[in-house]
Coordinates of C-alpha atoms and ligand atoms in Angstrom, one line a residue:
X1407 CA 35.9 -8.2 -9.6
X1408 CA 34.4 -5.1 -11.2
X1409 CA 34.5 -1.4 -9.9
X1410 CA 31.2 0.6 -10.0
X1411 CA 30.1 3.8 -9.8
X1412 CA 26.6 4.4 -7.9
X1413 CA 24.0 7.6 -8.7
X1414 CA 22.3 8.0 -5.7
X1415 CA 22.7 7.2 -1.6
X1416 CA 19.0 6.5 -0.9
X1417 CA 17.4 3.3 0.0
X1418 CA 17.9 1.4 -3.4
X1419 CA 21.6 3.3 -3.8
X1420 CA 22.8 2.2 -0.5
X1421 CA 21.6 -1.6 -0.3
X1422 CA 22.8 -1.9 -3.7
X1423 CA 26.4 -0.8 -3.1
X1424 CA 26.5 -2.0 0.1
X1425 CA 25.7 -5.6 -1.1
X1426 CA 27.6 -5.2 -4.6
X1427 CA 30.6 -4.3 -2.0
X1428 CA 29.5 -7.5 0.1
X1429 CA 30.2 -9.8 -3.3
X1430 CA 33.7 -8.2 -3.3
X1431 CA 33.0 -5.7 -6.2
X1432 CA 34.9 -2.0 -5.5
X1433 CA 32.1 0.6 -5.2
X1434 CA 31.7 4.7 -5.2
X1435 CA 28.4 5.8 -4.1
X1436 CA 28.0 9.3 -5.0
X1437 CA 25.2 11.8 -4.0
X1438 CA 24.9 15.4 -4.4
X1439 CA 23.8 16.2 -0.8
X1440 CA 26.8 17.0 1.1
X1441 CA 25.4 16.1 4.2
X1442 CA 24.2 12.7 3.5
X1443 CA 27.5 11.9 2.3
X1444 CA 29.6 13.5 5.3
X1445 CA 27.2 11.2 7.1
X1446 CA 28.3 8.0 5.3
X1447 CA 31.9 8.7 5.4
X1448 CA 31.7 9.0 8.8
X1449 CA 30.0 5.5 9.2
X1450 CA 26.4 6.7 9.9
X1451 CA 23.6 5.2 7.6
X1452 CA 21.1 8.4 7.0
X1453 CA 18.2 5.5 7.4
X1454 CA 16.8 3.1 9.4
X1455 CA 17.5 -0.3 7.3
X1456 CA 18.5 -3.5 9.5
X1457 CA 21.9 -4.5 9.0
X1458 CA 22.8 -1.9 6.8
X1459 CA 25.2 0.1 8.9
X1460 CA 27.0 -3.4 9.9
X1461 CA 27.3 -4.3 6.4
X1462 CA 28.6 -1.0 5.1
X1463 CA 31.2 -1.3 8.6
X1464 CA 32.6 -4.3 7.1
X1465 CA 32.9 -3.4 3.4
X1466 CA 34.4 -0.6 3.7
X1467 CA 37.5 -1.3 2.0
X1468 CA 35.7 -1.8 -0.9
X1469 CA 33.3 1.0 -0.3
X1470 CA 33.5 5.2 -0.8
X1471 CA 31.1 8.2 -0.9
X1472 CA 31.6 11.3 -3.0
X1473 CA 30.0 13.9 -4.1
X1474 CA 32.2 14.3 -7.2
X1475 CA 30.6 12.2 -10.5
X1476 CA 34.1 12.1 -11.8
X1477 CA 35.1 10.6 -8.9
X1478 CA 32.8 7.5 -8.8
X1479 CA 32.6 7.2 -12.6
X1480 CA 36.7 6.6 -12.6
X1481 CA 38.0 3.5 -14.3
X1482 CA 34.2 1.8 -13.2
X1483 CA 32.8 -0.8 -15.5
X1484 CA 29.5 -0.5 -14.2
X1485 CA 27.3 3.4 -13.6
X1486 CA 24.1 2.2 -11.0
X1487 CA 21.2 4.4 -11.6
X1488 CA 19.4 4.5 -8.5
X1489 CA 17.8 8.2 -7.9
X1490 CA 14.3 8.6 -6.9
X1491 CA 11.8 9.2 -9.7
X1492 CA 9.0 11.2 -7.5
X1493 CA 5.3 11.5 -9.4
X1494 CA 5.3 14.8 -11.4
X1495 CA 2.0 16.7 -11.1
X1496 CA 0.6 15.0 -14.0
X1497 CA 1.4 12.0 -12.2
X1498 CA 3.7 10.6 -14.5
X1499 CA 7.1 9.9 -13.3
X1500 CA 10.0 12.9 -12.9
X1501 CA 12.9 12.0 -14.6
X1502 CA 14.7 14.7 -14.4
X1503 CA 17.1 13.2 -11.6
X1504 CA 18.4 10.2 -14.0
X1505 CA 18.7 12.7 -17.5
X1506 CA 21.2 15.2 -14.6
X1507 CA 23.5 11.8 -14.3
X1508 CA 23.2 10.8 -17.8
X1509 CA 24.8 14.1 -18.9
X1510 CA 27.6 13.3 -16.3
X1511 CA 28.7 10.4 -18.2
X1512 CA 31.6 11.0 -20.1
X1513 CA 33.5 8.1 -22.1
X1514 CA 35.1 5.5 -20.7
X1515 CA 37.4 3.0 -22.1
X1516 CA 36.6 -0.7 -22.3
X1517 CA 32.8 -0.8 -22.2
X1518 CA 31.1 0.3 -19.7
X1519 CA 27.5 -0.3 -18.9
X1520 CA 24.8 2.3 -17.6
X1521 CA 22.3 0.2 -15.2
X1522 CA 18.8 1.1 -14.5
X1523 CA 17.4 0.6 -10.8
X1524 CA 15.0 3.3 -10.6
X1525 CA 12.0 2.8 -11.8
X1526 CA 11.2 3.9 -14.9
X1527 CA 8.4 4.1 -17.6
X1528 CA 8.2 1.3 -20.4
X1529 CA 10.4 3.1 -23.5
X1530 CA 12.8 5.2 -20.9
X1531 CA 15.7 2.7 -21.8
X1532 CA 14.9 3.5 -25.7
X1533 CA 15.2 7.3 -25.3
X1534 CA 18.7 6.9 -22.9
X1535 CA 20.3 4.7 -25.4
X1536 CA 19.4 7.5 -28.0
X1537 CA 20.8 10.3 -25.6
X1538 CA 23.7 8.3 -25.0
X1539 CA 24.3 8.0 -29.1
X1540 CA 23.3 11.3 -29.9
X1541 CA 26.5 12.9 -26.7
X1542 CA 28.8 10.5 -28.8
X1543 CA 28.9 8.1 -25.9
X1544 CA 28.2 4.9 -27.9
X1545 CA 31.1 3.0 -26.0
X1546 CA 28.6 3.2 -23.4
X1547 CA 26.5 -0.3 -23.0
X1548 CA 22.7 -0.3 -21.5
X1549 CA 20.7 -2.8 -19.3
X1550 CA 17.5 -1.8 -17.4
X1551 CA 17.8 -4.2 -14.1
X1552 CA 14.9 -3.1 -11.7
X1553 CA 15.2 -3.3 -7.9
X1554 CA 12.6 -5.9 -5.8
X1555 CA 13.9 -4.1 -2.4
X1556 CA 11.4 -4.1 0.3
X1557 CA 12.2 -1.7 3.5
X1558 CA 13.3 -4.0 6.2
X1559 CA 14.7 -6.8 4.6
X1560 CA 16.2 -5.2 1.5
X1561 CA 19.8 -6.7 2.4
X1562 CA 18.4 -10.1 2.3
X1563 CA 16.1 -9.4 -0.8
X1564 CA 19.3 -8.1 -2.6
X1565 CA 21.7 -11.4 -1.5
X1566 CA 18.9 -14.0 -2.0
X1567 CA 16.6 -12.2 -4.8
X1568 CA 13.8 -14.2 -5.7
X1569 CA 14.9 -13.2 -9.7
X1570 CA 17.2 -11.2 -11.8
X1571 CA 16.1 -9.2 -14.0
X1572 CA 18.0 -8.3 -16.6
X1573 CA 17.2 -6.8 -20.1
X1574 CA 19.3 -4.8 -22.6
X1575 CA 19.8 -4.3 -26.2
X1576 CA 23.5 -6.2 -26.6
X1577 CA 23.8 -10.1 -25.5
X1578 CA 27.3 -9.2 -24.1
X1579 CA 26.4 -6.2 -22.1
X1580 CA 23.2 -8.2 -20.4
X1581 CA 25.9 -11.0 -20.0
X1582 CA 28.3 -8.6 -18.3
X1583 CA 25.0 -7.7 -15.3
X1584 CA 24.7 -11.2 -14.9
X1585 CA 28.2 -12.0 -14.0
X1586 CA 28.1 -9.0 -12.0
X1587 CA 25.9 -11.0 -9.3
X1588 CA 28.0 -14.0 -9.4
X1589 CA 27.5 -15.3 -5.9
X1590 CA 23.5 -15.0 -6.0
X1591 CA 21.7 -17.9 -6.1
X1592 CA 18.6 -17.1 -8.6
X1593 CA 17.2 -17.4 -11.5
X1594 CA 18.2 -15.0 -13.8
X1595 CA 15.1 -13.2 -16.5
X1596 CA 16.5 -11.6 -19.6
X1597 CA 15.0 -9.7 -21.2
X1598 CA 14.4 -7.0 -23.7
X1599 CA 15.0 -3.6 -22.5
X1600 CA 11.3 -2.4 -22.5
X1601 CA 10.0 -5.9 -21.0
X1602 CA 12.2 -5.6 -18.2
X1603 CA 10.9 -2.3 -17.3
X1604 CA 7.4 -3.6 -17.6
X1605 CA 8.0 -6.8 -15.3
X1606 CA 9.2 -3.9 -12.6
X1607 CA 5.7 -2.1 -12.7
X1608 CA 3.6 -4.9 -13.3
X1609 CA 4.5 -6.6 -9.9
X1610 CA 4.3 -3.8 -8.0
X1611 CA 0.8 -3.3 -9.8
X1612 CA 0.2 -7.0 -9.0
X1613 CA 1.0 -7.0 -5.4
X1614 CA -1.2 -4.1 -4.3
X1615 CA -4.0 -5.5 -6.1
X1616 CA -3.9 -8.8 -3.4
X1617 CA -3.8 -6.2 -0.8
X1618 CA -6.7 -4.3 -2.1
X1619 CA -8.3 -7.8 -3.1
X1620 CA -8.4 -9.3 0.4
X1621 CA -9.0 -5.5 1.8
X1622 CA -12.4 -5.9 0.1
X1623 CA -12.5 -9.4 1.0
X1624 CA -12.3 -8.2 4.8
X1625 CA -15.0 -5.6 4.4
X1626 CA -17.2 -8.0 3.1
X1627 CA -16.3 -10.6 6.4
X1628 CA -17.4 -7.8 8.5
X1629 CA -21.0 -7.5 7.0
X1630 CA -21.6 -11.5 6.7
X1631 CA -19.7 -12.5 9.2
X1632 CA -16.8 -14.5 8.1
X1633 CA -13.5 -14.0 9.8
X1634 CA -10.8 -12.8 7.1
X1635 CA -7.9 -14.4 8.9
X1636 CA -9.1 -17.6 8.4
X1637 CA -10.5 -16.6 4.7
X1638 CA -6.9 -15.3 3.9
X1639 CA -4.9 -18.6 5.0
X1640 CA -7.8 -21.1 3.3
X1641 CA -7.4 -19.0 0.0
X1642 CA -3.7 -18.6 0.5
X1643 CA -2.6 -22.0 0.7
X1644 CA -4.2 -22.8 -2.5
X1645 CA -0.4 -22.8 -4.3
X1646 CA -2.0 -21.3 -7.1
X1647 CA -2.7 -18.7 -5.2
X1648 CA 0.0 -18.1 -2.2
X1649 CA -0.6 -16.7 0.9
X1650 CA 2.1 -13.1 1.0
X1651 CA 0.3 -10.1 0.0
X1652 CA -2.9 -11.6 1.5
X1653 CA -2.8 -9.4 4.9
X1654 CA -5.6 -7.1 5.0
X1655 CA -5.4 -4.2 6.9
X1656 CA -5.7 0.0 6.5
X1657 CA -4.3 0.0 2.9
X1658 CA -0.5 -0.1 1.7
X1659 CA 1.8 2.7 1.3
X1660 CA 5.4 3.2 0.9
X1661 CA 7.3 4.7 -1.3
X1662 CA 7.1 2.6 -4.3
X1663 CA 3.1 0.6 -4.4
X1664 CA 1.1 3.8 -4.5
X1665 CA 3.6 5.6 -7.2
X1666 CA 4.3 2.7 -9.2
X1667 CA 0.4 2.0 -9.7
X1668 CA -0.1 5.2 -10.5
X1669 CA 3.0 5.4 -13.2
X1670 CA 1.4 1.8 -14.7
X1671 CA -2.2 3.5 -15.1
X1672 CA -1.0 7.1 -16.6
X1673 CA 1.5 5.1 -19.0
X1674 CA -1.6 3.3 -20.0
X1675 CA -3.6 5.9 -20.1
X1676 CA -0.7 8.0 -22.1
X1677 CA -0.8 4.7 -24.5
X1678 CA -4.3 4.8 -25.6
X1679 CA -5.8 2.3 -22.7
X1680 CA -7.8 2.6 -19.8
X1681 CA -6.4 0.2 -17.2
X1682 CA -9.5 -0.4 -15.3
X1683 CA -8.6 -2.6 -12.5
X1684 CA -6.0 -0.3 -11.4
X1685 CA -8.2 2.6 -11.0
X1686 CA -10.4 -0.1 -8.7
X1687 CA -7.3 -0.8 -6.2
X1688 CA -6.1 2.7 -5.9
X1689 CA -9.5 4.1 -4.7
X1690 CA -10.2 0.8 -2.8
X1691 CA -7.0 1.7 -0.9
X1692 CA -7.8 5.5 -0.5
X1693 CA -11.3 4.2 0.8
X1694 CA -9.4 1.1 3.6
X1695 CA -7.4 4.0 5.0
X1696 CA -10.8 5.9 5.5
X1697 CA -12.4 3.3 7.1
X1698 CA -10.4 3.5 10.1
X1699 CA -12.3 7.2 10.9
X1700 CA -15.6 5.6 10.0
X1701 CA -15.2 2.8 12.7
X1702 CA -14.1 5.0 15.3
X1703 CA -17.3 6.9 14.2
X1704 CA -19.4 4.1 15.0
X1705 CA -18.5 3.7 18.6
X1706 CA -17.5 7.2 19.3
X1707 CA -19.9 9.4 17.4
X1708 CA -18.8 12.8 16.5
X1709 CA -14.9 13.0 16.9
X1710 CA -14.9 16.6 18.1
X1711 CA -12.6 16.6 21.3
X1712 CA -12.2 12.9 21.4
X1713 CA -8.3 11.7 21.9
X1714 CA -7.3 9.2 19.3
X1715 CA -3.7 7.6 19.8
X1716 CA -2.2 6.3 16.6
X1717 CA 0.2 4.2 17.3
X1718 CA 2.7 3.6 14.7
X1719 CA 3.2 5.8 11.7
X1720 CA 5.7 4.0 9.6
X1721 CA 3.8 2.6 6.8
X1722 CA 5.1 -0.9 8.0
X1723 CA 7.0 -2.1 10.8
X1724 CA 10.6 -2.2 10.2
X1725 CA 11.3 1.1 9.5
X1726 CA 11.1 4.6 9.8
X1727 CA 9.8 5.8 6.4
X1728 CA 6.3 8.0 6.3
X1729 CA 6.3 8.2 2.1
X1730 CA 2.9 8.0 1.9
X1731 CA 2.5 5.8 5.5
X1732 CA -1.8 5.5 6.2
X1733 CA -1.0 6.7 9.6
X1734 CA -1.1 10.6 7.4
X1735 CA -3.8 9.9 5.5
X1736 CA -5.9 8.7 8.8
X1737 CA -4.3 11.5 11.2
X1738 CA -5.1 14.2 8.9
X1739 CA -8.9 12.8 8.2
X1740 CA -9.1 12.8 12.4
X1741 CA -8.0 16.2 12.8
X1742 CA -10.1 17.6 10.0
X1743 CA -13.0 15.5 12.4
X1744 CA -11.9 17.7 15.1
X1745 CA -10.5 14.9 17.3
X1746 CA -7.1 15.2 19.0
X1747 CA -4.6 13.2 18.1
X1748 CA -1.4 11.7 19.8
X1749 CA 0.8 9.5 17.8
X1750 CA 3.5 6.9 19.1
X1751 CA 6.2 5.1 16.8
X1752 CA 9.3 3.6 17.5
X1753 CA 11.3 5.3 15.0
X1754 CA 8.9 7.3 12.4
X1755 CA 9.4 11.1 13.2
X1756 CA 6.3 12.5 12.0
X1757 CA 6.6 16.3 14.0
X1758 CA 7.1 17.9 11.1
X1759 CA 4.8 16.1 8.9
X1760 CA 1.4 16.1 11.2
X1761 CA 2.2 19.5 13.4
X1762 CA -1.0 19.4 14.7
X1763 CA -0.2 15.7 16.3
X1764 CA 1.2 15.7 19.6
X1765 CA 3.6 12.7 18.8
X1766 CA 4.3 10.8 22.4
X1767 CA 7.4 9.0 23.8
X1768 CA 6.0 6.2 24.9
X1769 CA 2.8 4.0 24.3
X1770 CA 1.9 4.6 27.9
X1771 CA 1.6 8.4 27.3
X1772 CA -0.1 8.1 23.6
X1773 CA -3.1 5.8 25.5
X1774 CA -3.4 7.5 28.8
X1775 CA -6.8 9.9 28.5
X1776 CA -7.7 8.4 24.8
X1777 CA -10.8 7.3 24.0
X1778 CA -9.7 4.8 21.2
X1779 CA -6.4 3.2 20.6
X1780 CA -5.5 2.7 16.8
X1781 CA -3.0 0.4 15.8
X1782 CA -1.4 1.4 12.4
X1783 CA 1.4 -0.4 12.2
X1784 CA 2.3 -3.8 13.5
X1785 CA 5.4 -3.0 15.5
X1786 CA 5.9 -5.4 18.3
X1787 CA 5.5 -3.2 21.2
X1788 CA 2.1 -3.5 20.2
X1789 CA 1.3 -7.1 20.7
X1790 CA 0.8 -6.4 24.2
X1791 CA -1.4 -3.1 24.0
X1792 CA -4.5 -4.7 25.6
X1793 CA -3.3 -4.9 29.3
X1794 CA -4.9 -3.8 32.1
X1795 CA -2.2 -1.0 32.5
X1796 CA -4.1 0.3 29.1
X1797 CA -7.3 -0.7 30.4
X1798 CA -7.0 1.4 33.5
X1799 CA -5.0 4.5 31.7
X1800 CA -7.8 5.1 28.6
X1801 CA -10.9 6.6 28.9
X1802 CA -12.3 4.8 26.9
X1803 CA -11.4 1.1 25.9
X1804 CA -11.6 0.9 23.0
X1805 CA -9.3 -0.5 20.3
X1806 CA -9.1 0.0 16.2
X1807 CA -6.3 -2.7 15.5
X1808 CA -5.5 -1.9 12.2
X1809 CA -3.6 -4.8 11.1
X1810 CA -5.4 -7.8 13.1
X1811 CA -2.2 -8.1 15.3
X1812 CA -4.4 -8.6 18.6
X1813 CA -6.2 -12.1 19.8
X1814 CA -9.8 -10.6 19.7
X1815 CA -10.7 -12.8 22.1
X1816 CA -7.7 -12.3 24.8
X1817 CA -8.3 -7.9 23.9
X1818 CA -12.3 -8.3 24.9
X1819 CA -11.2 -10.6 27.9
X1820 CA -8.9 -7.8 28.9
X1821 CA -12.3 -5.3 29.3
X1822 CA -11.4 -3.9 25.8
X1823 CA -14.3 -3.0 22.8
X1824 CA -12.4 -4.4 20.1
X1825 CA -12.1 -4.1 16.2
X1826 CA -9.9 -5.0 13.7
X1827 CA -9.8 -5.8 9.7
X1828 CA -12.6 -8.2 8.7
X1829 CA -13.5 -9.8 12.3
X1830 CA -16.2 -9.6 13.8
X1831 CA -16.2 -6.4 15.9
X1832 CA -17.5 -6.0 19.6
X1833 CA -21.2 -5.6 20.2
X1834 CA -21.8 -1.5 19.7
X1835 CA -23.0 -1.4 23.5
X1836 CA -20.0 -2.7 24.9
X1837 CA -18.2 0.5 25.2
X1838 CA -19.0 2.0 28.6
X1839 CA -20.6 5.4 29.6
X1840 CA -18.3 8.1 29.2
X1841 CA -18.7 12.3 30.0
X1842 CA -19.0 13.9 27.6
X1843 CA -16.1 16.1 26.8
X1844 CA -15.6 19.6 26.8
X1845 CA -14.8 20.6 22.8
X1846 CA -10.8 22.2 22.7
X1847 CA -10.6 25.3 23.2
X1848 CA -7.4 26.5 21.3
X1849 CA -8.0 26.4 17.2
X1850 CA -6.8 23.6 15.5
X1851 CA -3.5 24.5 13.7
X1852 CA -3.3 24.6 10.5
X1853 CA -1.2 21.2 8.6
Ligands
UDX1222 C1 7.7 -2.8 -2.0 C2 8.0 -4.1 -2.8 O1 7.8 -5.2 -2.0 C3 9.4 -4.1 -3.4 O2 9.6 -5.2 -4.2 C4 9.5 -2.8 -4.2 O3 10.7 -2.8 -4.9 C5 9.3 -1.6 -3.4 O4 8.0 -1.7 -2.8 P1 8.1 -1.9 0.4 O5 7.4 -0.6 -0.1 O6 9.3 -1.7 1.2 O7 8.5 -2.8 -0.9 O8 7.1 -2.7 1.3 P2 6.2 -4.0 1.3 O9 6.7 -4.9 2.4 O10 6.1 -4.7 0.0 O11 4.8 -3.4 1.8 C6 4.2 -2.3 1.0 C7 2.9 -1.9 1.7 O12 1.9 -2.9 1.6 C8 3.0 -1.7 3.2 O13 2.2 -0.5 3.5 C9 2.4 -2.9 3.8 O14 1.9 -2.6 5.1 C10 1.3 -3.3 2.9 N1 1.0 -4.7 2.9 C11 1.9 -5.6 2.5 C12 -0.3 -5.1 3.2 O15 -1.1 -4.2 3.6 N2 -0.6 -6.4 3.2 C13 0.3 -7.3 2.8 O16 -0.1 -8.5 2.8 C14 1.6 -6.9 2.4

């Protein structure tokens, strides 16, 4: 069993040390913010990941936080990269996080390997090896080994990986990863260092190019009258094709789609090439989260001092991350409309995100006085939004189900107007006669 040292507590950091732990490796996670780390030690997990905290409960024997570099660097055999890379202002990605823990490394003896888990550009592993020469840290062994993590089932993707990857510049240190993960069943890609960071962006370039494929494919349903659902699971079971990453809906976000397509176009941009398709799914998903305002357009009319509840902000169900959610992109567009807007979500804390949002306990309170209903993410409390309880409690019944998670039928039998992604949407004149509504009074705060 090997001992490794981990850069970084976030979502990657944590699963990865958590499971590494799990497989009966001894791990230090170090971070440099004190509190997340007093946090940790004290058996709290500073994020909402299922299973985490119960997996970190019962490894940790194996499993310590520090603050100290030294500390989690001592006698390992392994140093885990796995600090954010945020989009500079250029777009490209900051690095500046992974060159602070290179210069921590000191050496070592035996050979130790640096692993790469954030995501990087294509050449990054080139210019560390170099840096790691040129500070007389040779010793030192390199293998770029990206992270396939989705929020919300991150543990399981970790322990039952669909591939390792796994590419370095020496045979024996890419043979020392690999026999790091003894106990996972998977096929195992090695590579060189550069194509292993290129697999990493490319699929998640590829995957966000089905969403924005069947995004467009549902906004083509609604004009000619085809009903996505079905479109998505006849194309989908083609095996050629495959039916994940087929669910249309207000766009993607998260914190790694929308950055990683953008770090795949500038690097080929900053290479001499114009990735064109990329350019095509980023605005198509800009345009799908807009889309939302446009239909509640359509049946409201001008959005001046009409109540829109949001419900959900996450950017998907199963946790409680707003990097880049829709729900900020379509609560900002809303307010800038004028309309006022209460949000609901299980666990998302958006207060000091949208402070012009009045975010509500319960669904209940988002709904009661609205004059739509907008389902942004597909949280299960949701399933049952079109009751009469809702009915009774809007003003106007109207529904925007972002992510198709309502029978149309059973929401229109219910007395609702209903829309979602790429069905065919309620006749216009369904929605009843309302009042029309005195414009707020107070100014709109400024986001
Ligand atoms: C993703 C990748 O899946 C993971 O491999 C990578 O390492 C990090 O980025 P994550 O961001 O956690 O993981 O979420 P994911 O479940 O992949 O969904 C990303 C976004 O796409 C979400 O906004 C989701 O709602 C959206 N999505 C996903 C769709 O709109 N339709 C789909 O069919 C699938």
């Amino acid at each position: 069993m090997s001992r490794i040292g981990i850069f970084g507590a976030g979502y990657a950091g944590l699963v990865t040390g958590a499971c590494f732990a799990e497989l009966g490796h001894t791990v230090s996670i170090r971070d440099i913010v004190p509190e997340k780390i007093d946090a940790l030690a004290a058996g709290c997990v500073p994020h909402f990941e299922p299973n985490l905290g119960e997996l970190v409960e019962r490894n940790r024997e194996r499993l310590s936080f520090t603050l100290d570099a030294g500390e989690a660097l001592e006698g390992c055999d392994f140093a885990f990269i796995c600090v954010d890379t945020p989009p500079t202002y250029s777009g490209d990605a900051d690095l500046s996080r992974v060159w602070t823990v290179i210069e921590e490394l000191k050496p070592l003896e035996g050979r130790p390997v640096l692993v790469m888990k954030s995501t990087v550009p294509v050449g990054t592993g080139e210019k560390v090896r170099s840096a790691l020469d040129a500070r007389g840290l040779e010793s030192w062994g390199y293998a770029s080994n990206p992270e396939f993590l989705a929020e919300g089932t991150a543990i399981k993707d970790f322990l039952e990986p669909d591939r390792v990857v796994i590419g370095a510049f020496e045979e024996s240190d890419a043979a020392a990863v690999e026999e790091l993960h003894g106990g996972i069943e998977a096929p195992v890609v090695r590579t060189d260092v550069a194509s292993a960071e290129m697999i990493k962006l490319a699929s998640n370039a590829f995957l966000p190019t089905r969403i924005s494929f069947i995004n467009e494919i549902a906004n083509v349903c609604e004009l000619v009258g085809a009903d996505v659902e079905a479109v998505a699971r006849g194309v989908g079971l083609d095996s050629r094709i495959g039916t994940r990453y087929l669910r249309p809906g207000i766009g993607y976000g998260g914190s790694c789609f929308p950055k990683d397509i953008s770090f795949l176009k500038l690097l080929a941009g900053n290479s001499g090439y114009h990735f064109q398709l990329l350019n095509a799914v980023i605005e198509v998903n800009e345009l799908q989260k807009r889309r939302v305002v446009t239909k509640l357009q359509k049946h409201l009319g001008n959005l001046r001092g009409k109540s829109i509840a949001l419900l959900g902000l996450a950017f998907k169900a199963g946790t409680d991350d707003m990097r880049d959610a829709p729900s900020l992109v379509i609560a900002s567009r809303l307010l800038a409309e004028g309309a006022e807007v209460r949000t609901w979500d299980p666990v998302a804390d958006a207060r000091g995100l949208l402070r012009s949002a009045r975010q509500c306990d319960t669904i209940s309170e988002a709904v009661t006085g609205a004059d739509a209903a907008v389902i942004v993410t597909e949280w299960d409390e949701l399933r049952s939004l079109a009751s009469p309880e809702t009915r009774a409690a809007m003003r106007n019944p109207l529904i925007i189900d972002g992510r198709n998670l309502l029978d149309p039928a059973e929401a229109k039998a219910a007395g609702f107007v209903y829309e979602g992604i790429g069905r065919a949407a309620s006749p216009l004149d369904a929605l009843p006669e309302t009042p029309e509504r005195e414009p707020e009074t107070s100014p709109a705060r400024k986001e």
